[in-house]
Structures are given as C-alpha cells and as structure tokens.
Amino acid sequence: MTLASLFAQADGGVNVAQNVGFYIIAAGMLWAAFRVVSTKNVVHAALWLVVVLGGIAAQYILAAAEFVAISQVLVYIGAVMVLFLFGIMLTRATIGADTDVFNKGWAVGIPVALLVFGVLAYVTIDFTEDSLLVDPTEEQIAATTTAISDGYLGPYLVPLIAVSFVLLAAAIGAIVLARKD
Amino acid sequence: MWAFNFLLLSAALFSIGVFGVIARRNAVMVLMSIELILNSVNLNLIAFALMNNSIDGHVFALFVIAVAAAEVGVGLAMVLMIYRNRRSISLDELSEMKG
C-alpha cells in the first residue's frame, strides 16, 4: 500500500495526491518562472528556466501525457538548454551579475502582464466553472503512445512532413546565419 | 482535480513570459521568456486533451515542441550574428530600422 493509493479517491472523486502534487510543483514553477524574468545573472536565469521546464514535464505526467513529458525532457532540458548556455557563453560581456538587465520602460510590463492574466483567468474560470477532470483509465494511459503514433502516421502525416522541412530549413538557416565568412 | 488548475497555471506562466519579453534588455533573456510562453501553451494543449479525452492535444504539443526547437536555433544564430557585428545584444540599442 503506497501513500498515493491511500490518498486516491478519498474525497468523492477528487484525487487528493494528484492535487497535492500539482500545487507543490505549480508553486515551485511559478517561483522559478518569476526568477527567470527577474534575476540579474543571465546564467542563473537559464538554470531557473531548467526548473520551470522540469516542472512542466512533471505536470505532463500528472495529466497522463508521459510521451510528451519525456519529449519535453529530451528536447528542452537536453537540447534547448545547451543551446541557451552556448548562446550566453558566446555573447556575454560581463561575468556574474549584470548591471542593467531591464529596459528603460520595464515597468509597463507589470500592468500588461496583470491584465493578460486577469483576462485569461476570468475566461478560464467562466468557461470551465467547477467541472472536474476525469482520470483516464489504465487502458487509455497504456494506449496513449500508440494513439499518438497512429495520429502522426494517419491524419497528421502531412503536417509531420511539413514540420520536418521546417526543422531542416531552420538548421540550414542557423548555420548560414552563424558561420563566419 | 479541478479542470481550471492547469489552465490557470499556464495563464500565470504566460503572463510572466509576456512580462519578460517586455522588460528584458538582453536578447537571450527575451528568447527564454518566449520559451516560457510556448511551454504554457503546451500545458494548455495537454490540459485540453485531458478534458476532451482526445489525443490531438498531445500531437499538437509535440508539433509545438519541434517548432520551438527550430525557433530557438534560428533565434540564437541571429543573436550571435548581431553580437558579432555590434559587440552587444541589448535590444534597445538596435534602432537602425526606426522610422
């Protein structure tokens, strides 16, 4: 008997362990995201971004999307973060904390962000009201990856080929832009 | 679990990313804020897939991950080129195209 099975379905359909995990991870993610946009050290911002991306992967697992979670870890934490760290190391003039990391009009961002959040939160709560998410069954979770591959090789085949061309064009374009003549 | 949990979390992440795009001076930090925004959209897609019991949200999230990887590659190449030409990546100094 694990702790999770002890807590599961204790409150009339609400999965308590899932909720506790969600709120702990969400609090850590929000703090890390705040540090990403507020820290003065560029390298620290990149490392806080790792925390946010890892938290999002954990939320995917809570939402029964294991394949996307693994892809998130491989692509973002594995590849994109290495790109970011290379970009910082190749462009950064100062070591340690920067002096002026904000624009002159940075304070405008606060009301804009609050307005965006207010509108999104109002619409979200108005749209979902108090509906509950239904936990997927074991069979659905086990068949998720099969269903994704069926989607990619079925109705989404043409977009998949298009995305592969986008990636090819982006790779060639990045080489052309960044090489020294 | 309430249906709006994931959606509210991703709305908060989106707003923080918007603030970062507006307020940051360093081009690499702006790219990081754009990553925050793209990830919040992905979280929304996964939450909608869970709400509708459909697989399309997962497929779209993987598409967004692929496009975001391409975007970061091209964006950082552009930042490198700007740095090589100007020895600076402060976005408020890039004003040649101002009308």
Short mmCIF file of N, CA, C and O in Angstrom, two decimals, chain B residues 5-62:
data_model
loop_
_atom_site.label_atom_id
_atom_site.label_comp_id
_atom_site.label_asym_id
_atom_site.label_seq_id
_atom_site.Cartn_x
_atom_site.Cartn_y
_atom_site.Cartn_z
N ASN B 5 -7.31 24.05 -13.03
CA ASN B 5 -5.98 24.09 -12.41
C ASN B 5 -4.88 24.31 -13.44
O ASN B 5 -4.11 25.26 -13.34
N PHE B 6 -4.83 23.41 -14.42
CA PHE B 6 -3.77 23.51 -15.43
C PHE B 6 -3.90 24.81 -16.22
O PHE B 6 -2.89 25.45 -16.55
N LEU B 7 -5.14 25.20 -16.52
CA LEU B 7 -5.33 26.38 -17.36
C LEU B 7 -4.89 27.65 -16.62
O LEU B 7 -4.25 28.53 -17.21
N LEU B 8 -5.19 27.73 -15.31
CA LEU B 8 -4.77 28.92 -14.56
C LEU B 8 -3.25 28.95 -14.42
O LEU B 8 -2.63 30.01 -14.54
N LEU B 9 -2.64 27.78 -14.18
CA LEU B 9 -1.18 27.74 -14.07
C LEU B 9 -0.54 28.21 -15.37
O LEU B 9 0.41 29.02 -15.36
N SER B 10 -1.08 27.74 -16.50
CA SER B 10 -0.45 28.14 -17.75
C SER B 10 -0.75 29.60 -18.05
O SER B 10 0.10 30.28 -18.66
N ALA B 11 -1.89 30.13 -17.61
CA ALA B 11 -2.14 31.56 -17.79
C ALA B 11 -1.12 32.38 -17.01
O ALA B 11 -0.59 33.39 -17.49
N ALA B 12 -0.80 31.93 -15.77
CA ALA B 12 0.21 32.65 -14.98
C ALA B 12 1.57 32.59 -15.64
O ALA B 12 2.28 33.60 -15.73
N LEU B 13 1.96 31.41 -16.14
CA LEU B 13 3.25 31.30 -16.81
C LEU B 13 3.29 32.19 -18.05
O LEU B 13 4.30 32.84 -18.33
N PHE B 14 2.17 32.23 -18.79
CA PHE B 14 2.11 33.06 -20.00
C PHE B 14 2.31 34.53 -19.64
O PHE B 14 3.08 35.24 -20.29
N SER B 15 1.65 34.97 -18.54
CA SER B 15 1.78 36.38 -18.16
C SER B 15 3.20 36.71 -17.75
O SER B 15 3.73 37.77 -18.10
N ILE B 16 3.84 35.79 -17.00
CA ILE B 16 5.23 36.03 -16.60
C ILE B 16 6.12 36.11 -17.83
O ILE B 16 7.01 36.97 -17.93
N GLY B 17 5.86 35.25 -18.83
CA GLY B 17 6.64 35.30 -20.06
C GLY B 17 6.43 36.59 -20.81
O GLY B 17 7.38 37.18 -21.34
N VAL B 18 5.18 37.09 -20.84
CA VAL B 18 4.91 38.37 -21.51
C VAL B 18 5.66 39.49 -20.83
O VAL B 18 6.28 40.35 -21.48
N PHE B 19 5.66 39.47 -19.47
CA PHE B 19 6.42 40.49 -18.74
C PHE B 19 7.90 40.42 -19.12
O PHE B 19 8.54 41.46 -19.34
N GLY B 20 8.45 39.18 -19.20
CA GLY B 20 9.87 39.05 -19.54
C GLY B 20 10.18 39.59 -20.92
O GLY B 20 11.19 40.26 -21.12
N VAL B 21 9.29 39.31 -21.89
CA VAL B 21 9.53 39.81 -23.25
C VAL B 21 9.54 41.34 -23.27
O VAL B 21 10.35 41.96 -23.95
N ILE B 22 8.62 41.96 -22.48
CA ILE B 22 8.56 43.42 -22.50
C ILE B 22 9.74 44.02 -21.74
O ILE B 22 10.35 44.99 -22.19
N ALA B 23 10.10 43.44 -20.60
CA ALA B 23 11.01 44.13 -19.68
C ALA B 23 12.47 43.84 -19.94
O ALA B 23 13.32 44.66 -19.62
N ARG B 24 12.80 42.69 -20.51
CA ARG B 24 14.21 42.30 -20.58
C ARG B 24 14.95 43.06 -21.67
O ARG B 24 14.37 43.39 -22.71
N ARG B 25 16.23 43.30 -21.42
CA ARG B 25 17.06 44.05 -22.34
C ARG B 25 17.94 43.12 -23.15
O ARG B 25 18.26 43.40 -24.31
N ASN B 26 18.35 41.99 -22.55
CA ASN B 26 19.25 41.04 -23.17
C ASN B 26 18.45 40.13 -24.12
O ASN B 26 17.43 39.57 -23.74
N ALA B 27 18.92 39.98 -25.36
CA ALA B 27 18.14 39.23 -26.35
C ALA B 27 18.00 37.76 -25.95
O ALA B 27 16.96 37.14 -26.19
N VAL B 28 19.03 37.18 -25.30
CA VAL B 28 18.93 35.78 -24.89
C VAL B 28 17.84 35.62 -23.83
O VAL B 28 17.09 34.65 -23.83
N MET B 29 17.74 36.60 -22.92
CA MET B 29 16.70 36.51 -21.89
C MET B 29 15.31 36.64 -22.51
O MET B 29 14.36 36.02 -22.03
N VAL B 30 15.18 37.45 -23.57
CA VAL B 30 13.88 37.54 -24.24
C VAL B 30 13.52 36.19 -24.86
O VAL B 30 12.37 35.75 -24.79
N LEU B 31 14.53 35.51 -25.46
CA LEU B 31 14.25 34.17 -26.01
C LEU B 31 13.81 33.21 -24.92
O LEU B 31 12.91 32.38 -25.12
N MET B 32 14.40 33.31 -23.72
CA MET B 32 13.97 32.45 -22.60
C MET B 32 12.52 32.73 -22.23
O MET B 32 11.75 31.81 -21.95
N SER B 33 12.13 34.01 -22.21
CA SER B 33 10.74 34.35 -21.89
C SER B 33 9.80 33.78 -22.95
O SER B 33 8.69 33.32 -22.63
N ILE B 34 10.24 33.79 -24.23
CA ILE B 34 9.41 33.20 -25.29
C ILE B 34 9.25 31.70 -25.04
O ILE B 34 8.18 31.14 -25.27
N GLU B 35 10.31 31.05 -24.53
CA GLU B 35 10.18 29.63 -24.19
C GLU B 35 9.12 29.42 -23.11
O GLU B 35 8.35 28.46 -23.17
N LEU B 36 9.09 30.33 -22.11
CA LEU B 36 8.05 30.24 -21.07
C LEU B 36 6.66 30.29 -21.71
O LEU B 36 5.76 29.50 -21.38
N ILE B 37 6.47 31.22 -22.66
CA ILE B 37 5.16 31.38 -23.29
C ILE B 37 4.79 30.12 -24.06
O ILE B 37 3.66 29.59 -23.93
N LEU B 38 5.75 29.59 -24.86
CA LEU B 38 5.45 28.39 -25.65
C LEU B 38 5.12 27.20 -24.75
O LEU B 38 4.23 26.40 -25.04
N ASN B 39 5.82 27.10 -23.61
CA ASN B 39 5.55 25.98 -22.70
C ASN B 39 4.19 26.11 -22.05
O ASN B 39 3.52 25.10 -21.82
N SER B 40 3.76 27.34 -21.76
CA SER B 40 2.44 27.50 -21.16
C SER B 40 1.37 27.07 -22.17
O SER B 40 0.36 26.47 -21.79
N VAL B 41 1.59 27.38 -23.46
CA VAL B 41 0.63 26.94 -24.47
C VAL B 41 0.58 25.41 -24.53
O VAL B 41 -0.50 24.81 -24.64
N ASN B 42 1.76 24.79 -24.45
CA ASN B 42 1.80 23.33 -24.46
C ASN B 42 1.02 22.74 -23.30
O ASN B 42 0.31 21.74 -23.46
N LEU B 43 1.18 23.35 -22.11
CA LEU B 43 0.45 22.86 -20.94
C LEU B 43 -1.06 22.97 -21.17
O LEU B 43 -1.82 22.07 -20.82
N ASN B 44 -1.48 24.07 -21.82
CA ASN B 44 -2.89 24.23 -22.16
C ASN B 44 -3.35 23.11 -23.08
O ASN B 44 -4.43 22.54 -22.89
N LEU B 45 -2.55 22.81 -24.10
CA LEU B 45 -2.94 21.77 -25.06
C LEU B 45 -3.11 20.42 -24.37
O LEU B 45 -4.06 19.68 -24.64
N ILE B 46 -2.18 20.10 -23.45
CA ILE B 46 -2.27 18.82 -22.75
C ILE B 46 -3.52 18.81 -21.86
O ILE B 46 -4.22 17.80 -21.76
N ALA B 47 -3.79 19.95 -21.21
CA ALA B 47 -4.98 20.00 -20.34
C ALA B 47 -6.25 19.83 -21.17
O ALA B 47 -7.18 19.13 -20.75
N PHE B 48 -6.30 20.43 -22.36
CA PHE B 48 -7.49 20.27 -23.21
C PHE B 48 -7.63 18.83 -23.67
O PHE B 48 -8.74 18.30 -23.78
N ALA B 49 -6.47 18.18 -23.97
CA ALA B 49 -6.53 16.77 -24.36
C ALA B 49 -7.12 15.93 -23.23
O ALA B 49 -7.92 15.02 -23.47
N LEU B 50 -6.75 16.27 -21.97
CA LEU B 50 -7.28 15.52 -20.83
C LEU B 50 -8.77 15.81 -20.64
O LEU B 50 -9.56 14.91 -20.33
N MET B 51 -9.17 17.08 -20.86
CA MET B 51 -10.58 17.44 -20.66
C MET B 51 -11.47 16.77 -21.69
O MET B 51 -12.58 16.34 -21.38
N ASN B 52 -10.99 16.73 -22.96
CA ASN B 52 -11.83 16.19 -24.03
C ASN B 52 -11.59 14.70 -24.29
O ASN B 52 -12.18 14.15 -25.21
N ASN B 53 -10.67 14.10 -23.52
CA ASN B 53 -10.34 12.68 -23.69
C ASN B 53 -9.96 12.41 -25.15
O ASN B 53 -10.47 11.50 -25.79
N SER B 54 -9.05 13.25 -25.66
CA SER B 54 -8.65 13.16 -27.06
C SER B 54 -7.13 13.17 -27.14
O SER B 54 -6.46 13.66 -26.24
N ILE B 55 -6.59 12.62 -28.23
CA ILE B 55 -5.14 12.54 -28.37
C ILE B 55 -4.58 13.72 -29.15
O ILE B 55 -3.37 13.93 -29.16
N ASP B 56 -5.46 14.51 -29.78
CA ASP B 56 -4.97 15.58 -30.66
C ASP B 56 -4.11 16.60 -29.91
O ASP B 56 -3.16 17.13 -30.48
N GLY B 57 -4.45 16.86 -28.65
CA GLY B 57 -3.66 17.82 -27.89
C GLY B 57 -2.22 17.37 -27.74
O GLY B 57 -1.30 18.18 -27.84
N HIS B 58 -2.00 16.06 -27.53
CA HIS B 58 -0.63 15.56 -27.41
C HIS B 58 0.12 15.77 -28.73
O HIS B 58 1.28 16.21 -28.74
N VAL B 59 -0.56 15.45 -29.87
CA VAL B 59 0.08 15.60 -31.17
C VAL B 59 0.47 17.06 -31.41
O VAL B 59 1.60 17.36 -31.82
N PHE B 60 -0.47 17.97 -31.09
CA PHE B 60 -0.17 19.39 -31.29
C PHE B 60 0.96 19.85 -30.38
O PHE B 60 1.81 20.65 -30.78
N ALA B 61 0.98 19.35 -29.13
CA ALA B 61 2.05 19.75 -28.21
C ALA B 61 3.40 19.32 -28.76
O ALA B 61 4.39 20.07 -28.67
N LEU B 62 3.47 18.13 -29.35
CA LEU B 62 4.76 17.69 -29.92
C LEU B 62 5.13 18.54 -31.12
O LEU B 62 6.32 18.85 -31.32
#
